[in-house]
Short mmCIF file of C-alpha atoms in Angstrom, two decimals:
data_model
loop_
_atom_site.label_atom_id
_atom_site.label_comp_id
_atom_site.label_asym_id
_atom_site.label_seq_id
_atom_site.Cartn_x
_atom_site.Cartn_y
_atom_site.Cartn_z
CA UNK A 1 100.28 258.86 -121.03
CA UNK A 2 102.56 256.62 -123.10
CA UNK A 3 102.01 255.15 -126.71
CA UNK A 4 103.55 252.80 -128.72
CA UNK A 5 104.92 254.23 -132.48
CA UNK A 6 106.26 251.97 -135.11
CA UNK A 7 109.44 252.49 -137.67
CA UNK A 8 109.89 250.50 -140.80
CA UNK A 9 113.69 250.43 -141.49
CA UNK A 10 115.04 248.59 -144.19
CA UNK A 11 115.79 245.59 -142.19
CA UNK A 12 112.29 245.19 -140.82
CA UNK A 13 109.47 247.01 -138.53
CA UNK A 14 110.58 248.27 -134.86
CA UNK A 15 108.13 249.02 -132.10
CA UNK A 16 108.94 251.86 -129.05
CA UNK A 17 107.52 253.97 -126.90
CA UNK A 18 106.07 257.33 -127.30
CA UNK A 19 105.71 259.86 -123.56
CA UNK A 20 105.43 263.45 -123.04
CA UNK A 21 106.35 264.01 -127.21
CA UNK A 22 109.34 262.03 -127.27
CA UNK A 23 109.80 258.81 -128.83
CA UNK A 24 112.49 255.98 -127.87
CA UNK A 25 113.52 253.04 -129.73
CA UNK A 26 116.28 250.98 -127.77
CA UNK A 27 118.53 248.38 -128.57
CA UNK A 28 117.96 248.36 -132.50
CA UNK A 29 120.71 246.02 -134.26
CA UNK A 30 123.02 247.99 -136.76
CA UNK A 31 125.38 245.16 -137.26
CA UNK A 32 125.14 241.81 -136.38
CA UNK A 33 126.59 240.01 -132.94
CA UNK A 34 130.20 239.87 -133.43
CA UNK A 35 130.61 236.38 -131.84
CA UNK A 36 130.87 233.05 -133.14
CA UNK A 37 132.15 233.35 -136.78
CA UNK A 38 131.86 236.76 -136.60
CA UNK A 39 134.04 237.28 -133.76
CA UNK A 40 137.67 239.49 -134.78
CA UNK A 41 135.90 240.06 -137.96
CA UNK A 42 134.46 243.18 -139.33
CA UNK A 43 130.52 244.35 -138.37
CA UNK A 44 128.59 242.54 -140.61
CA UNK A 45 125.12 243.46 -142.09
CA UNK A 46 121.73 242.79 -140.06
CA UNK A 47 119.69 240.40 -141.58
CA UNK A 48 116.13 241.32 -142.30
CA UNK A 49 113.50 240.33 -139.53
CA UNK A 50 109.75 239.02 -140.40
CA UNK A 51 106.94 240.94 -138.38
CA UNK A 52 107.54 243.45 -135.18
CA UNK A 53 110.84 243.67 -133.61
CA UNK A 54 110.38 245.39 -129.73
CA UNK A 55 112.43 247.98 -129.05
CA UNK A 56 111.64 249.08 -125.44
CA UNK A 57 115.02 248.19 -123.60
CA UNK A 58 118.73 248.53 -124.15
CA UNK A 59 120.65 245.45 -125.96
CA UNK A 60 123.45 243.39 -124.28
CA UNK A 61 126.81 245.50 -123.27
CA UNK A 62 129.94 244.70 -125.16
CA UNK A 63 132.26 242.78 -122.54
CA UNK A 64 134.16 244.56 -119.78
CA UNK A 65 135.56 244.67 -116.60
CA UNK A 66 133.91 247.85 -114.13
CA UNK A 67 136.12 250.32 -112.86
CA UNK A 68 137.45 249.14 -109.56
CA UNK A 69 138.89 251.40 -106.55
CA UNK A 70 138.23 254.94 -105.86
CA UNK A 71 137.37 255.48 -109.47
CA UNK A 72 134.50 252.49 -109.74
CA UNK A 73 133.26 254.63 -106.93
CA UNK A 74 132.61 257.40 -108.81
CA UNK A 75 132.22 256.43 -112.52
CA UNK A 76 129.28 253.88 -112.85
CA UNK A 77 128.92 250.66 -114.91
CA UNK A 78 125.69 249.08 -116.29
CA UNK A 79 125.94 245.11 -117.11
CA UNK A 80 123.37 244.07 -119.90
CA UNK A 81 124.32 240.13 -120.97
CA UNK A 82 123.64 238.72 -124.26
CA UNK A 83 125.43 238.68 -127.84
CA UNK A 84 123.54 241.09 -129.45
CA UNK A 85 126.18 244.19 -128.26
CA UNK A 86 126.25 246.16 -131.66
CA UNK A 87 122.79 248.57 -131.06
CA UNK A 88 122.04 251.96 -131.12
CA UNK A 89 119.12 253.87 -129.21
CA UNK A 90 117.25 256.37 -130.34
CA UNK A 91 115.33 259.85 -129.16
CA UNK A 92 113.14 261.87 -130.96
CA UNK A 93 110.57 264.45 -131.07
CA UNK A 94 107.17 262.62 -131.51
CA UNK A 95 106.27 265.22 -134.57
CA UNK A 96 109.95 265.10 -135.97
CA UNK A 97 110.19 265.48 -139.90
CA UNK A 98 113.83 266.16 -140.89
CA UNK A 99 115.49 266.97 -137.53
CA UNK A 100 118.90 267.56 -137.03
CA UNK A 101 120.84 264.29 -135.48
CA UNK A 102 123.30 263.79 -133.29
CA UNK A 103 125.31 260.63 -132.94
CA UNK A 104 126.59 260.54 -129.00
CA UNK A 105 129.70 257.52 -129.02
CA UNK A 106 130.46 256.96 -125.11
CA UNK A 107 134.04 256.91 -123.86
CA UNK A 108 135.57 254.40 -121.16
CA UNK A 109 139.70 254.37 -122.10
CA UNK A 110 138.02 252.09 -125.00
CA UNK A 111 137.78 249.34 -122.71
CA UNK A 112 134.70 250.20 -120.75
CA UNK A 113 131.35 252.47 -120.83
CA UNK A 114 128.00 251.76 -122.63
CA UNK A 115 125.46 253.42 -124.44
CA UNK A 116 123.00 252.39 -121.60
CA UNK A 117 124.20 254.41 -118.73
CA UNK A 118 120.97 256.44 -117.34
CA UNK A 119 123.21 259.78 -117.80
CA UNK A 120 123.69 259.32 -121.51
CA UNK A 121 119.71 259.59 -121.47
CA UNK A 122 119.12 261.51 -125.13
CA UNK A 123 115.35 263.17 -123.91
CA UNK A 124 117.00 266.59 -123.24
CA UNK A 125 118.30 266.86 -126.83
CA UNK A 126 115.30 265.54 -128.27
CA UNK A 127 113.14 268.22 -126.45
CA UNK A 128 115.35 270.59 -128.01
CA UNK A 129 114.08 269.46 -131.44
CA UNK A 130 116.97 266.81 -132.25
CA UNK A 131 117.15 262.95 -132.95
CA UNK A 132 119.65 261.73 -130.53
CA UNK A 133 121.10 258.48 -131.58
CA UNK A 134 123.49 256.21 -128.97
CA UNK A 135 125.77 253.32 -129.70
CA UNK A 136 127.69 250.30 -128.47
CA UNK A 137 130.86 248.98 -130.13
CA UNK A 138 133.19 246.64 -129.35
CA UNK A 139 135.88 247.22 -126.26
CA UNK A 140 138.92 246.56 -125.06
CA UNK A 141 140.56 243.31 -126.11
CA UNK A 142 137.11 242.26 -128.96
CA UNK A 143 137.49 245.67 -130.30
CA UNK A 144 141.18 247.30 -130.34
CA UNK A 145 143.61 243.83 -130.49
CA UNK A 146 146.31 244.17 -133.07
CA UNK A 147 146.28 240.59 -133.97
CA UNK A 148 147.97 238.75 -137.28
CA UNK A 149 145.06 237.40 -139.24
CA UNK A 150 142.00 240.05 -137.99
CA UNK A 151 141.19 243.43 -139.39
CA UNK A 152 142.54 246.12 -137.04
CA UNK A 153 140.14 249.18 -135.06
CA UNK A 154 137.09 246.55 -135.12
CA UNK A 155 135.70 249.36 -132.79
CA UNK A 156 136.64 252.02 -134.79
CA UNK A 157 134.86 249.67 -137.65
CA UNK A 158 131.69 249.03 -135.67
CA UNK A 159 131.05 252.92 -134.96
CA UNK A 160 131.70 253.45 -138.98
CA UNK A 161 128.97 250.71 -139.53
CA UNK A 162 126.49 252.78 -136.63
CA UNK A 163 126.93 256.07 -139.04
CA UNK A 164 126.47 254.23 -141.85
CA UNK A 165 123.29 253.12 -140.46
CA UNK A 166 122.06 256.08 -139.02
CA UNK A 167 122.32 257.38 -142.33
CA UNK A 168 120.75 255.07 -144.55
CA UNK A 169 117.65 254.40 -141.71
CA UNK A 170 117.92 258.22 -139.26
CA UNK A 171 114.69 259.65 -141.97
CA UNK A 172 112.35 256.63 -140.90
CA UNK A 173 113.19 258.20 -137.39
CA UNK A 174 112.55 261.64 -137.95
CA UNK A 175 116.18 262.79 -138.81
CA UNK A 176 118.11 264.25 -141.52
CA UNK A 177 120.74 261.96 -142.71
CA UNK A 178 122.35 265.26 -144.18
CA UNK A 179 122.93 266.57 -141.07
CA UNK A 180 124.23 264.36 -138.85
CA UNK A 181 126.42 265.61 -135.95
CA UNK A 182 129.05 263.22 -134.39
CA UNK A 183 129.76 263.50 -130.64
CA UNK A 184 132.19 261.56 -128.61
CA UNK A 185 133.75 262.20 -124.95
CA UNK A 186 137.42 260.59 -124.07
CA UNK A 187 137.82 257.94 -125.74
CA UNK A 188 134.35 257.91 -127.22
CA UNK A 189 135.95 261.48 -128.99
CA UNK A 190 139.05 259.41 -130.07
CA UNK A 191 136.67 257.74 -132.28
CA UNK A 192 134.69 260.64 -133.51
CA UNK A 193 138.36 261.96 -134.28
CA UNK A 194 138.93 258.26 -136.41
CA UNK A 195 135.76 258.75 -138.10
CA UNK A 196 136.79 261.85 -139.32
CA UNK A 197 140.24 260.78 -140.35
CA UNK A 198 138.30 258.14 -142.50
CA UNK A 199 137.07 259.48 -146.44
CA UNK A 200 133.99 257.52 -146.19
CA UNK A 201 133.09 258.34 -142.23
CA UNK A 202 133.62 261.91 -142.72
CA UNK A 203 131.32 262.50 -145.75
CA UNK A 204 128.37 261.37 -143.75
CA UNK A 205 129.41 263.89 -140.58
CA UNK A 206 128.28 267.40 -141.19
CA UNK A 207 129.82 268.54 -137.83
CA UNK A 208 131.38 267.28 -134.65
CA UNK A 209 131.76 267.47 -131.22
CA UNK A 210 134.98 266.13 -129.33
CA UNK A 211 135.41 266.20 -125.52
CA UNK A 212 138.60 265.46 -124.12
CA UNK A 213 139.16 263.17 -127.05
CA UNK A 214 143.08 261.91 -127.98
CA UNK A 215 143.44 263.15 -131.25
CA UNK A 216 146.24 260.51 -132.03
CA UNK A 217 146.29 257.21 -133.72
CA UNK A 218 149.71 255.29 -132.97
CA UNK A 219 151.87 252.77 -134.97
CA UNK A 220 150.76 249.09 -135.52
CA UNK A 221 153.90 248.05 -133.11
CA UNK A 222 152.85 250.80 -130.48
CA UNK A 223 148.82 250.00 -130.35
CA UNK A 224 149.62 246.40 -130.14
CA UNK A 225 151.76 246.52 -127.13
CA UNK A 226 148.85 245.12 -124.68
CA UNK A 227 147.78 242.74 -127.44
CA UNK A 228 151.75 241.40 -127.55
CA UNK A 229 151.93 241.25 -123.81
CA UNK A 230 148.40 239.65 -123.21
CA UNK A 231 149.28 237.32 -125.68
CA UNK A 232 152.29 236.44 -123.63
CA UNK A 233 150.35 236.57 -120.50
CA UNK A 234 147.98 233.47 -121.57
CA UNK A 235 150.90 231.69 -123.66
CA UNK A 236 149.40 232.02 -127.31
CA UNK A 237 150.31 233.92 -130.33
CA UNK A 238 148.84 237.48 -131.06
CA UNK A 239 146.63 235.92 -133.85
CA UNK A 240 143.08 236.00 -134.54
CA UNK A 241 142.91 231.73 -134.27
CA UNK A 242 144.70 231.85 -131.09
CA UNK A 243 142.33 234.96 -129.63
CA UNK A 244 138.97 233.28 -130.99
CA UNK A 245 139.87 230.36 -129.09
CA UNK A 246 139.57 232.36 -125.86
CA UNK A 247 135.90 233.13 -124.11
CA UNK A 248 135.61 236.88 -123.58
CA UNK A 249 135.87 236.08 -119.89
CA UNK A 250 139.79 235.08 -120.15
CA UNK A 251 141.01 237.84 -122.37
CA UNK A 252 139.29 240.42 -119.76
CA UNK A 253 140.73 238.13 -116.66
CA UNK A 254 144.28 238.74 -118.28
CA UNK A 255 143.68 242.08 -118.96
CA UNK A 256 142.64 242.98 -115.22
CA UNK A 257 145.85 241.55 -114.23
CA UNK A 258 147.74 242.77 -116.59
CA UNK A 259 146.50 246.38 -115.82
CA UNK A 260 146.33 245.95 -111.68
CA UNK A 261 148.23 249.02 -110.03
CA UNK A 262 148.84 251.06 -113.25
CA UNK A 263 147.85 254.29 -113.86
CA UNK A 264 147.42 256.88 -117.27
CA UNK A 265 150.70 258.12 -116.22
CA UNK A 266 152.67 254.48 -116.20
CA UNK A 267 152.01 250.91 -116.03
CA UNK A 268 149.94 248.58 -118.76
CA UNK A 269 150.22 249.59 -122.21
CA UNK A 270 146.66 251.06 -123.18
CA UNK A 271 144.45 249.89 -125.92
CA UNK A 272 144.73 252.54 -128.70
CA UNK A 273 143.79 253.02 -131.95
CA UNK A 274 146.16 251.87 -134.87
CA UNK A 275 147.47 253.87 -137.89
CA UNK A 276 146.35 251.28 -140.60
CA UNK A 277 145.35 251.29 -144.69
CA UNK A 278 141.78 249.97 -144.29
CA UNK A 279 140.24 251.38 -141.37
CA UNK A 280 142.63 254.43 -140.64
CA UNK A 281 145.01 255.39 -142.84
CA UNK A 282 146.40 258.83 -141.16
CA UNK A 283 146.36 259.69 -137.52
CA UNK A 284 143.72 262.23 -137.07
CA UNK A 285 145.52 265.06 -135.59
CA UNK A 286 146.94 265.72 -138.93
CA UNK A 287 143.87 264.93 -140.49
CA UNK A 288 141.88 267.39 -138.68
CA UNK A 289 143.78 269.97 -139.22
CA UNK A 290 143.19 269.83 -143.21
CA UNK A 291 139.59 269.10 -143.39
CA UNK A 292 136.31 271.72 -143.03
CA UNK A 293 134.26 269.61 -141.11
CA UNK A 294 133.25 271.69 -138.41
CA UNK A 295 134.36 271.34 -135.07
CA UNK A 296 133.42 272.09 -131.49
CA UNK A 297 136.09 271.11 -129.67
CA UNK A 298 137.70 271.17 -126.09
CA UNK A 299 139.12 270.09 -122.68
CA UNK A 300 138.37 270.37 -118.74
CA UNK A 301 140.79 272.22 -116.74
CA UNK A 302 142.05 269.48 -114.31
CA UNK A 303 141.73 266.17 -116.23
CA UNK A 304 144.13 264.40 -114.57
CA UNK A 305 142.12 264.46 -110.87
CA UNK A 306 139.78 261.91 -111.80
CA UNK A 307 142.41 259.16 -112.10
CA UNK A 308 144.98 260.69 -109.44
CA UNK A 309 143.36 260.98 -105.52
CA UNK A 310 144.69 263.80 -103.45
CA UNK A 311 146.84 261.53 -101.39
CA UNK A 312 148.36 259.79 -105.01
CA UNK A 313 149.19 263.39 -106.06
CA UNK A 314 150.94 264.08 -102.82
CA UNK A 315 153.04 261.28 -103.32
CA UNK A 316 154.62 262.31 -106.17
CA UNK A 317 157.53 264.27 -105.79
CA UNK A 318 160.07 266.45 -107.78
CA UNK A 319 162.13 263.16 -108.64
CA UNK A 320 159.15 261.54 -109.95
CA UNK A 321 158.18 264.73 -111.87
CA UNK A 322 161.67 265.48 -113.36
CA UNK A 323 161.74 261.64 -114.49
CA UNK A 324 158.42 261.70 -116.26
CA UNK A 325 159.17 264.91 -117.43
CA UNK A 326 162.20 263.20 -119.40
CA UNK A 327 160.61 260.58 -120.79
CA UNK A 328 157.83 262.97 -122.12
CA UNK A 329 160.26 264.85 -123.62
CA UNK A 330 158.99 268.07 -121.84
CA UNK A 331 161.44 271.05 -121.76
CA UNK A 332 162.55 272.51 -118.57
CA UNK A 333 161.13 276.23 -119.47
CA UNK A 334 157.49 274.08 -119.92
CA UNK A 335 157.87 273.11 -116.20
CA UNK A 336 158.81 276.04 -114.68
CA UNK A 337 155.74 278.01 -117.57
CA UNK A 338 153.46 275.48 -115.49
CA UNK A 339 154.57 276.49 -111.86
CA UNK A 340 153.97 280.08 -112.71
CA UNK A 341 150.53 279.18 -114.15
CA UNK A 342 149.70 277.27 -110.96
CA UNK A 343 151.69 278.80 -108.44
CA UNK A 344 150.10 276.80 -105.51
CA UNK A 345 150.54 273.31 -106.83
CA UNK A 346 152.85 270.88 -105.83
CA UNK A 347 154.69 268.52 -107.91
CA UNK A 348 151.81 265.89 -108.60
CA UNK A 349 149.82 268.40 -109.77
CA UNK A 350 152.44 270.18 -112.20
CA UNK A 351 152.75 266.83 -113.66
CA UNK A 352 149.38 265.88 -114.15
CA UNK A 353 148.92 269.30 -115.75
CA UNK A 354 151.48 268.13 -117.94
CA UNK A 355 151.49 265.24 -118.92
CA UNK A 356 147.13 265.30 -119.56
CA UNK A 357 148.04 268.79 -121.59
CA UNK A 358 150.12 266.76 -124.05
CA UNK A 359 148.16 264.21 -124.49
CA UNK A 360 144.81 266.50 -124.95
CA UNK A 361 144.91 270.22 -124.67
CA UNK A 362 148.25 271.21 -126.43
CA UNK A 363 146.78 268.55 -129.70
CA UNK A 364 143.43 270.39 -129.66
CA UNK A 365 144.68 273.56 -129.75
CA UNK A 366 147.28 273.16 -132.50
CA UNK A 367 144.23 271.78 -134.69
CA UNK A 368 142.50 274.66 -133.96
CA UNK A 369 144.80 276.54 -134.96
CA UNK A 370 145.32 275.11 -137.88
CA UNK A 371 141.97 274.05 -139.36
CA UNK A 372 140.78 276.17 -142.11
CA UNK A 373 137.15 275.55 -140.91
CA UNK A 374 135.07 276.87 -138.17
CA UNK A 375 136.21 275.65 -134.53
CA UNK A 376 134.66 276.68 -131.44
CA UNK A 377 137.19 275.83 -128.65
CA UNK A 378 136.12 275.49 -124.99
CA UNK A 379 137.51 274.67 -121.29
CA UNK A 380 135.34 273.30 -118.69
CA UNK A 381 136.73 274.95 -115.29
CA UNK A 382 134.25 274.53 -112.54
CA UNK A 383 135.57 272.71 -110.00
CA UNK A 384 133.88 269.95 -108.40
CA UNK A 385 134.02 270.18 -104.32
CA UNK A 386 133.77 266.03 -104.54
CA UNK A 387 137.23 264.55 -103.39
CA UNK A 388 138.74 267.92 -104.38
CA UNK A 389 138.25 266.39 -108.24
CA UNK A 390 138.19 270.34 -109.14
CA UNK A 391 137.45 270.13 -113.14
CA UNK A 392 138.31 266.58 -113.52
CA UNK A 393 138.21 264.36 -116.29
CA UNK A 394 134.44 263.41 -117.26
CA UNK A 395 132.84 266.00 -114.83
CA UNK A 396 130.94 268.00 -117.85
CA UNK A 397 129.07 265.06 -118.80
CA UNK A 398 126.50 265.65 -116.47
CA UNK A 399 126.25 269.45 -117.83
CA UNK A 400 126.28 268.66 -121.15
CA UNK A 401 123.38 266.23 -120.84
CA UNK A 402 121.64 268.85 -118.13
CA UNK A 403 121.43 265.62 -115.93
CA UNK A 404 122.70 266.76 -112.84
CA UNK A 405 119.83 264.67 -110.87
CA UNK A 406 121.71 261.54 -112.51
CA UNK A 407 122.93 259.28 -109.79
CA UNK A 408 126.47 259.45 -111.87
CA UNK A 409 126.30 263.12 -112.43
CA UNK A 410 125.65 263.83 -108.59
CA UNK A 411 128.86 261.29 -107.77
CA UNK A 412 131.32 263.75 -109.57
CA UNK A 413 129.71 266.81 -109.24
CA UNK A 414 127.94 266.52 -105.66
CA UNK A 415 124.49 268.13 -104.89
CA UNK A 416 124.94 271.82 -105.19
CA UNK A 417 126.39 271.64 -108.98
CA UNK A 418 125.32 275.15 -110.35
CA UNK A 419 122.37 274.35 -112.52
CA UNK A 420 122.13 277.29 -114.74
CA UNK A 421 125.60 276.22 -115.36
CA UNK A 422 124.14 272.40 -116.98
CA UNK A 423 121.34 274.79 -118.93
CA UNK A 424 124.02 277.12 -120.51
CA UNK A 425 126.67 274.17 -121.80
CA UNK A 426 123.60 271.68 -123.06
CA UNK A 427 121.95 275.25 -124.80
CA UNK A 428 125.39 275.74 -126.36
CA UNK A 429 126.23 272.03 -127.70
CA UNK A 430 122.33 272.25 -129.15
CA UNK A 431 122.82 275.22 -130.84
CA UNK A 432 126.19 273.92 -132.43
CA UNK A 433 124.52 270.74 -133.42
CA UNK A 434 121.40 272.75 -135.10
CA UNK A 435 123.05 275.72 -136.50
CA UNK A 436 127.05 275.43 -136.23
CA UNK A 437 127.07 278.20 -133.79
CA UNK A 438 127.14 277.35 -129.82
CA UNK A 439 127.16 280.47 -129.21
CA UNK A 440 130.93 282.00 -128.72
CA UNK A 441 132.93 283.39 -131.68
CA UNK A 442 135.46 280.52 -133.27
CA UNK A 443 139.03 280.04 -132.49
CA UNK A 444 141.43 282.48 -134.38
CA UNK A 445 144.54 284.38 -134.11
CA UNK A 446 143.07 285.81 -130.70
CA UNK A 447 142.42 282.18 -129.74
CA UNK A 448 139.24 282.54 -128.29
CA UNK A 449 137.92 279.91 -125.67
CA UNK A 450 134.82 279.51 -123.84
CA UNK A 451 135.38 279.10 -120.52
CA UNK A 452 132.92 277.20 -118.60
CA UNK A 453 132.31 278.17 -115.14
CA UNK A 454 130.07 279.36 -112.18
CA UNK A 455 130.66 282.47 -114.52
CA UNK A 456 131.34 281.54 -117.58
CA UNK A 457 133.31 283.96 -120.10
CA UNK A 458 134.82 284.21 -123.64
CA UNK A 459 138.70 284.89 -123.31
CA UNK A 460 142.03 284.43 -125.08
CA UNK A 461 142.58 280.80 -124.42
CA UNK A 462 144.31 280.70 -120.91
CA UNK A 463 147.90 279.63 -120.40
CA UNK A 464 148.56 279.47 -123.98
CA UNK A 465 152.27 280.76 -123.26
CA UNK A 466 153.00 277.80 -120.90
CA UNK A 467 151.14 274.84 -123.12
CA UNK A 468 152.64 276.09 -126.59
CA UNK A 469 156.17 275.45 -124.84
CA UNK A 470 154.95 271.52 -125.08
CA UNK A 471 156.14 269.15 -127.63
CA UNK A 472 154.16 268.42 -130.48
#
C-alpha cells in the first residue's frame, strides 16, 4: 500500500511516495539548471515555487557518453533528457526524526554516471534508520574543464552546493543536519575527498566514506590538459566564451574522439580535480592527513581488472612493464616485491597492481597512517567469476548496497555472489554511519585492515612491505 507524503522545504512543498515504511522523494533541485546564462558558472540557488512540486521521478541526467566496449557491457547507464540536472533524491524511514544522514556521490571517472542507476537505490539504508540522499553533479567538460574566465571544479562546487542543501533541508525530511556522512566511490570518492579538503564543506560533514577514490588533485596545468587538447581539436580557445558557444553534444563528440582507444594506463588525459584558491586550495591527500573527521576508506584487491580484460593483460610484456615503471617512477625493488606478493601473475597483472596501488591503495594507506583521528581501512577481496574480474574496481558496490539481485551488480558479480558478504558489508557501512564503528578496530601502528571475502578477516594490512616501496 502506498501513500503520498509531503515535505516543506525552504523553496516550496514537495510530494513523494511512501511504501513499506519508506518515504521517497526524487528529482528535487538543489541548484538551478547549469545551462544558458548559468553554463560554466557556479551553481545558483533554486527559485522558490508555488503549490506542490511532484518529486516522484529522477531528474535529468548530466550530459555524458555511455561506456563502450567490454566495460560498457559491465557498467550500465541511464539517460533522462532535460536541463534540470542538479537534483537530489531522498529515501527515509517513514517515521524518521533526527536520523543520521548519508549523502551518496556516484563515480564514473568524473565524466559518467548518475544517481538514477537502480544499483544506488537507498531503500536498504532507510530500512536501517538512515536518511539516504543521492545527487547528480556536472560531469566531463561541463563540470571539470579548466577554462579562462570560468570557475574551476564546477562539479565539485555542485557537490558542495548539494551538501549545503542537505544541511539546510534534511531536517524537514527526517534527518539530523549535524550527522551527515558523505560517501562516494571512485570519482565520487575523489569528490568526497575534495569536500573534506574545503573548510566550508568539511564543517558540514560528521563522517566520510571513500571507496577506491583518488585522493590527489592536480595543478591547473596538468588538470587542464584534457581541456587544452579538446580546444585544439575543436579549433577554439580554452575559455568560457568559446566553450559555452558549443553544444554539450559537440563537446561530448570531441571527447569521445579524443579518448578513443585510450586506457587508464595511457592515452588521452583524464578529467581531474584542479588545485584552485577558491574551490580547492590544497590537494585532498595533504589535507586528509591533518583533519579529525572520522573516515572509512579502502580499495579492492584487483582494481585494474575492470579496465583490462585478460586478453589485454596477456598482451603486456616485460618491455611495457619496465617502460611504465620508469614513467611512474616505480623502483625496481618494488616490482620485485610485487612479483613475490603475486608469484603467479604475469607482467600485465604486475603492472596493473603497481599502477592502481600507486593511484589508490598507497595514498589511502599513507593518509590512514598519518591521521590524528579514527580511520577504518578495508580491502574488498572477494573474486568475481565473471570474465576473471576477481576483486575488480566497482565490484563492492552491489555488496555495500546489498543489492546483488540488481542487474548491474549481477553483471559484475554473477548470479551466485555470497549474500552473507553483502549483508555483512552493508551492516558495517550502516554501523559507521550511525555510530562511527564499522565493526573492526581503527587503523594504527598495527595497520589492521578488514579484508572482505567469502570469509572476512581483520588482519595487518596485506602486501604492506611491497606497497611501502611505491613513490608517494
